[in-house]
Structures are given as C-alpha cells and as structure tokens.
CSV table of C-alpha atoms and ligand atoms in Angstrom, one decimal:
chain,number,residue,atom,x,y,z
A,590,MET,CA,-4.6,4.9,6.3
A,591,LEU,CA,-2.5,5.7,9.3
A,592,ASP,CA,-5.3,5.0,11.6
A,593,LEU,CA,-6.4,1.8,10.1
A,594,TRP,CA,-2.8,0.5,10.1
A,595,LEU,CA,-2.2,1.6,13.7
A,596,GLY,CA,-5.6,0.3,14.9
A,597,SER,CA,-4.6,-3.0,13.3
A,598,TRP,CA,-1.5,-3.1,15.0
A,599,VAL,CA,-3.1,-2.4,18.4
A,600,ALA,CA,-5.6,-5.1,18.1
A,601,ALA,CA,-3.0,-7.8,16.9
A,602,PHE,CA,-0.7,-6.7,20.0
A,603,ALA,CA,-3.7,-7.0,22.2
A,604,THR,CA,-4.5,-10.5,20.6
A,605,PHE,CA,-0.7,-11.4,21.2
A,606,VAL,CA,-0.6,-10.3,24.9
A,607,VAL,CA,-3.9,-12.6,25.6
A,608,VAL,CA,-2.5,-15.7,23.6
A,609,PHE,CA,0.9,-15.5,25.0
A,610,GLY,CA,-0.4,-14.9,28.4
A,611,LEU,CA,-2.6,-18.0,28.1
A,612,ILE,CA,0.4,-20.0,26.9
A,613,VAL,CA,2.6,-18.9,29.7
A,614,TRP,CA,-0.3,-19.7,32.3
A,615,SER,CA,-0.7,-23.1,30.9
A,616,VAL,CA,3.0,-23.8,30.9
A,617,LEU,CA,3.1,-22.7,34.4
A,618,PHE,CA,0.3,-24.0,36.1
A,619,HIS,CA,-0.5,-27.2,34.0
A,620,ARG,CA,3.1,-28.6,33.8
A,621,ARG,CA,3.9,-31.9,34.9
A,622,ARG,CA,4.8,-32.0,38.5
A,623,LYS,CA,7.1,-34.2,40.5
A,624,ASN,CA,5.6,-37.0,42.4
A,625,SER,CA,2.4,-36.7,40.7
A,626,ASP,CA,0.7,-39.9,39.8
A,627,GLN,CA,-1.6,-38.0,37.4
A,628,GLN,CA,-0.3,-38.4,33.8
A,629,LEU,CA,-2.6,-35.7,32.0
A,630,PRO,CA,-4.5,-32.9,33.3
A,631,PRO,CA,-8.2,-33.0,33.0
A,632,GLN,CA,-9.1,-32.9,29.3
A,633,VAL,CA,-11.7,-30.4,27.7
A,634,ARG,CA,-12.3,-32.1,24.3
A,635,TYR,CA,-15.9,-32.1,22.9
A,636,ASN,CA,-16.9,-29.1,25.5
A,637,LEU,CA,-19.4,-27.5,23.5
A,638,PRO,CA,-19.2,-23.8,25.3
A,639,ILE,CA,-15.2,-23.9,24.8
A,640,GLU,CA,-15.5,-25.1,21.3
A,641,MET,CA,-18.1,-22.3,20.5
A,642,LEU,CA,-15.9,-19.7,22.1
A,643,TYR,CA,-12.9,-21.0,19.9
A,644,THR,CA,-15.0,-20.3,16.7
A,645,LEU,CA,-16.7,-17.3,17.6
A,646,VAL,CA,-14.0,-15.3,18.9
A,647,PRO,CA,-11.8,-15.6,15.9
A,648,LEU,CA,-15.0,-15.0,13.6
A,649,VAL,CA,-15.6,-11.9,15.4
A,650,MET,CA,-12.1,-10.4,15.1
A,651,VAL,CA,-11.9,-11.2,11.5
A,652,ALA,CA,-15.3,-9.3,11.2
A,653,VAL,CA,-14.0,-6.4,12.9
A,654,PHE,CA,-10.9,-6.2,10.8
A,655,PHE,CA,-12.9,-6.9,7.7
A,656,TYR,CA,-15.5,-4.0,8.6
A,657,PHE,CA,-12.7,-1.2,9.2
A,658,THR,CA,-10.8,-2.3,6.2
A,659,ALA,CA,-13.9,-2.3,4.0
A,660,ARG,CA,-15.2,1.1,5.3
A,661,ASP,CA,-11.8,2.7,4.9
A,662,GLU,CA,-10.9,1.1,1.4
A,663,ALA,CA,-14.2,2.2,0.0
A,664,GLU,CA,-13.5,5.7,0.9
A,665,ILE,CA,-9.9,5.9,-0.3
A,666,ILE,CA,-10.5,4.3,-3.8
A,667,LYS,CA,-13.5,6.4,-4.5
A,668,VAL,CA,-13.0,8.4,-7.8
A,669,SER,CA,-15.1,11.7,-8.2
A,670,GLY,CA,-14.0,12.3,-11.6
A,671,THR,CA,-13.7,16.1,-11.0
A,672,ALA,CA,-10.0,16.2,-10.6
A,673,PRO,CA,-8.5,19.4,-12.3
A,674,VAL,CA,-5.4,17.3,-13.2
A,675,LYS,CA,-5.4,14.0,-14.7
A,676,VAL,CA,-2.6,11.7,-15.2
A,677,LYS,CA,-2.3,8.7,-17.5
A,678,VAL,CA,0.3,6.4,-16.1
A,679,GLU,CA,1.8,3.8,-18.3
A,680,GLY,CA,4.0,0.9,-16.5
A,681,TYR,CA,5.8,-1.1,-19.2
A,682,GLN,CA,9.0,-3.2,-19.2
A,683,TRP,CA,10.9,-1.4,-17.7
A,684,SER,CA,9.9,2.3,-17.1
A,685,TRP,CA,6.9,4.6,-17.0
A,686,ARG,CA,5.4,7.1,-19.2
A,687,PHE,CA,3.3,9.9,-17.4
A,688,THR,CA,0.7,12.0,-19.5
A,689,THR,CA,-0.5,14.9,-17.6
A,690,GLU,CA,-3.6,16.7,-18.6
A,691,ALA,CA,-4.5,20.1,-17.0
A,692,GLN,CA,-6.3,23.4,-18.2
A,693,GLY,CA,-6.4,21.5,-21.8
A,694,LYS,CA,-2.9,21.2,-21.8
A,695,THR,CA,-0.8,18.0,-22.2
A,696,ALA,CA,2.4,17.0,-21.0
A,697,THR,CA,4.3,13.6,-21.5
A,698,VAL,CA,7.5,12.4,-19.7
A,699,ALA,CA,8.7,9.0,-20.2
A,700,GLY,CA,11.7,7.1,-19.1
A,701,VAL,CA,14.2,4.3,-19.8
A,702,PRO,CA,15.3,1.7,-17.5
A,703,VAL,CA,17.2,3.3,-14.6
A,704,ASP,CA,21.0,2.8,-14.7
A,705,LEU,CA,21.2,1.6,-11.1
A,706,SER,CA,24.8,2.4,-10.6
A,707,LYS,CA,24.0,6.0,-10.7
A,708,GLN,CA,21.2,5.7,-8.4
A,709,SER,CA,21.2,7.7,-5.2
A,710,THR,CA,18.9,8.7,-2.6
A,711,THR,CA,19.3,12.5,-3.1
A,712,ASN,CA,18.8,12.5,-6.9
A,713,PRO,CA,16.0,10.8,-8.2
A,714,GLN,CA,16.3,8.5,-11.2
A,715,GLY,CA,13.7,7.8,-13.9
A,716,PRO,CA,11.1,9.9,-15.4
A,717,GLN,CA,9.9,12.8,-13.1
A,718,LEU,CA,6.1,13.5,-12.9
A,719,VAL,CA,5.4,17.1,-12.1
A,720,LEU,CA,2.3,18.1,-10.2
A,721,PRO,CA,0.8,20.9,-8.2
A,722,VAL,CA,0.6,21.0,-4.8
A,723,GLY,CA,-2.7,21.2,-2.9
A,724,THR,CA,-4.7,19.9,-5.9
A,725,LYS,CA,-6.7,16.7,-6.4
A,726,VAL,CA,-5.2,14.6,-9.0
A,727,GLU,CA,-6.7,11.7,-10.6
A,728,PHE,CA,-4.4,8.8,-11.8
A,729,ALA,CA,-5.3,6.3,-14.6
A,730,LEU,CA,-3.2,3.2,-14.8
A,731,GLU,CA,-2.7,1.3,-18.0
A,732,SER,CA,0.0,-1.4,-18.9
A,733,PRO,CA,0.7,-2.8,-22.4
A,734,ASP,CA,2.5,-5.8,-21.3
A,735,VAL,CA,2.5,-7.5,-17.6
A,736,ILE,CA,1.3,-6.4,-14.2
A,737,HIS,CA,3.2,-3.9,-12.5
A,738,SER,CA,2.5,-1.8,-9.6
A,739,PHE,CA,2.5,2.1,-9.0
A,740,TRP,CA,3.9,3.0,-5.7
A,741,VAL,CA,5.0,6.4,-4.1
A,742,PRO,CA,5.7,5.1,-0.6
A,743,ALA,CA,5.3,8.9,0.8
A,744,PHE,CA,1.7,8.9,-0.6
A,745,LEU,CA,0.7,5.9,1.4
A,746,PHE,CA,-1.0,4.5,-1.6
A,747,LYS,CA,-0.1,1.6,-4.1
A,748,GLN,CA,-2.2,0.2,-6.8
A,749,ASP,CA,-1.6,-2.7,-9.3
A,750,VAL,CA,-1.2,-1.6,-13.0
A,751,ILE,CA,-2.8,-4.5,-15.0
A,752,PRO,CA,-3.1,-5.0,-18.7
A,753,GLY,CA,-6.6,-4.8,-20.0
A,754,VAL,CA,-7.7,-3.2,-16.6
A,755,HIS,CA,-8.4,0.5,-16.3
A,756,ASN,CA,-7.6,1.0,-12.7
A,757,LYS,CA,-8.3,4.5,-11.4
A,758,PHE,CA,-7.5,6.5,-8.2
A,759,GLU,CA,-7.6,10.0,-6.8
A,760,LEU,CA,-5.2,11.6,-4.4
A,761,ASP,CA,-6.3,14.9,-2.4
A,762,THR,CA,-3.5,14.6,-0.1
A,763,LEU,CA,-0.5,16.0,-1.8
A,764,ASP,CA,0.0,18.9,0.4
A,765,LYS,CA,3.7,19.1,0.7
A,766,THR,CA,6.3,20.4,-2.0
A,767,GLY,CA,9.3,18.5,-2.7
A,768,VAL,CA,10.4,15.4,-4.5
A,769,PHE,CA,8.9,12.0,-3.8
A,770,PHE,CA,10.5,8.5,-5.0
A,771,GLY,CA,8.4,6.0,-6.8
A,772,ARG,CA,8.8,2.5,-7.8
A,773,CYS,CA,7.1,-0.6,-9.2
A,774,ALA,CA,6.1,-2.7,-6.5
A,775,GLU,CA,5.2,-5.9,-8.5
A,776,LEU,CA,7.9,-8.2,-9.7
A,777,CYS,CA,7.6,-7.8,-13.4
A,778,GLY,CA,10.4,-9.0,-15.1
A,779,VAL,CA,14.3,-9.1,-15.1
A,780,ASP,CA,14.6,-5.3,-15.1
A,781,HIS,CA,11.8,-4.7,-12.6
A,782,SER,CA,14.3,-3.2,-9.9
A,783,LYS,CA,15.0,-0.3,-12.6
A,784,MET,CA,11.5,0.9,-12.7
A,785,LEU,CA,12.1,3.8,-10.6
A,786,PHE,CA,10.3,7.4,-10.9
A,787,SER,CA,9.9,10.4,-9.1
A,788,VAL,CA,6.9,12.9,-8.3
A,789,LYS,CA,7.8,16.6,-7.7
A,790,LEU,CA,5.1,18.6,-6.2
A,791,VAL,CA,5.5,22.1,-7.1
A,792,PRO,CA,3.3,25.4,-6.4
A,793,GLN,CA,0.4,26.1,-8.8
A,794,ALA,CA,2.2,28.9,-10.4
A,795,GLU,CA,5.3,26.9,-11.3
A,796,PHE,CA,3.0,23.9,-12.6
A,797,ASP,CA,1.2,26.4,-15.0
A,798,GLN,CA,4.5,27.2,-16.1
A,799,TYR,CA,5.9,23.5,-16.6
A,800,MET,CA,2.5,22.8,-18.5
A,801,THR,CA,3.0,25.6,-20.9
A,802,THR,CA,6.4,24.9,-21.8
A,803,GLN,CA,5.9,21.1,-21.9
A,804,SER,CA,3.0,21.4,-24.3
A,805,ALA,CA,4.7,23.9,-26.4
A,806,ALA,CA,7.5,21.6,-26.7
A,807,GLY,CA,5.0,18.9,-27.8
A,808,GLY,CA,5.1,16.9,-25.0
A,809,ALA,CA,9.1,16.3,-24.5
A,810,GLN,CA,10.4,13.0,-23.8
B,1858,CU,CU1,7.1,-3.3,-13.2
C-alpha cells in the first residue's frame, strides 16, 4: 500500500513538473512583446498530431494508475478464509460491537458513544478489540442501520460497513504489539465523531488468556 501511495505521488509530481515547466516556458517565450505588430502567436488548433498527443498521453497515464491500483487492490482484499482468528465488526449509531472467535471460543465487546470531553491521545476511548500479534485475522463488517467505515489508520486499511452488504477483509500485517486507535470514517449521523475504538495487539499467550476469561464471563459487555 505504501509503495502504491509513494509511486502515485512520484508520478503525480513528475506530471506537475512537466505541466508547470510547459506553462512557464509558454509564459516566457510566447508572451506579447513590445513593438511587435503580431497580435497572436501562430495557432495550432486542429493540428491532428498534437490533438492525438493530448488525448493519448492522459489515457496512458490513467491506464498506468489503473493497472497498479487494480493489481494491488486485488491482492490486498483477497480473503483466504483460513484465518485462525475471526472478528465480526458491527458498526451502529454510534459505537461498535466486536465479536471475536478463536479456538472455538467467543468474546464480545461493545461500546456506547464516547464522551469526547474525556478523550485523550494516550487513553483510547470506546470498545477495545484485543487481537494476537503476528496472526492472520479476518474481519467481517456488518451494519444494522446506516453506512459506517471501519478504519484503524495504523493498519493502512479502511473499509465501508454497509447495511445488507457482507464486506470481509483479512490482515496478516499486525506484527507490532500496542494499542492502535480506530474510528468511523464515514459521516453517519449526529454522533459520528463519537464512534471511537481501539485495537490492542498482544502476544499469543495473553490473547489465549483473554479469550478464556471473556468466554467464561459469557462475553462481557
Ligand atoms: Cu459511523
């Protein structure tokens, strides 16, 4: 994802340099000069080779962007179905419910809208999803009401949570322990901004312990 993003910026910047260079060049060399009786420089309208160039170059540029985006996207959204940990993510107005399934055990956490006055950058608010580090995780996204969007910026992945649509994705890049902030990324109503949550990545042993306690408690809220 990072390569695609960087590559797009490099291509966009190269385009900017060429376009801006051409603008500066025309301004400098084709400006109206003093003591010139020529009102207009020679015009190139209806010049077939130039018109074709104008059409083909942007087409090629779009095709290149499309190719790399489609290639990477197909790879990124592939779901093998073999992930040992599966999470059902329900986004609702206005919080989240996470139901985690692993080794035949189930754990559920759900939140109420976050009190934004108590929000801080070091103490994440909202429900916390606990996951093992270094393991492939499958996320299934469900919404009972309107369109939300599941987004953990640190995971470089975001997907819409749409009523009636069963979006799924897998992440196998969760390789650092810690707490990662997440939020709803689709304006979904008056308390959209309160749809905060966090994901805590812990070592496998700690995760096993967590699942045992949670499932014994009958999926504590
Ligand atoms: Cu939302």
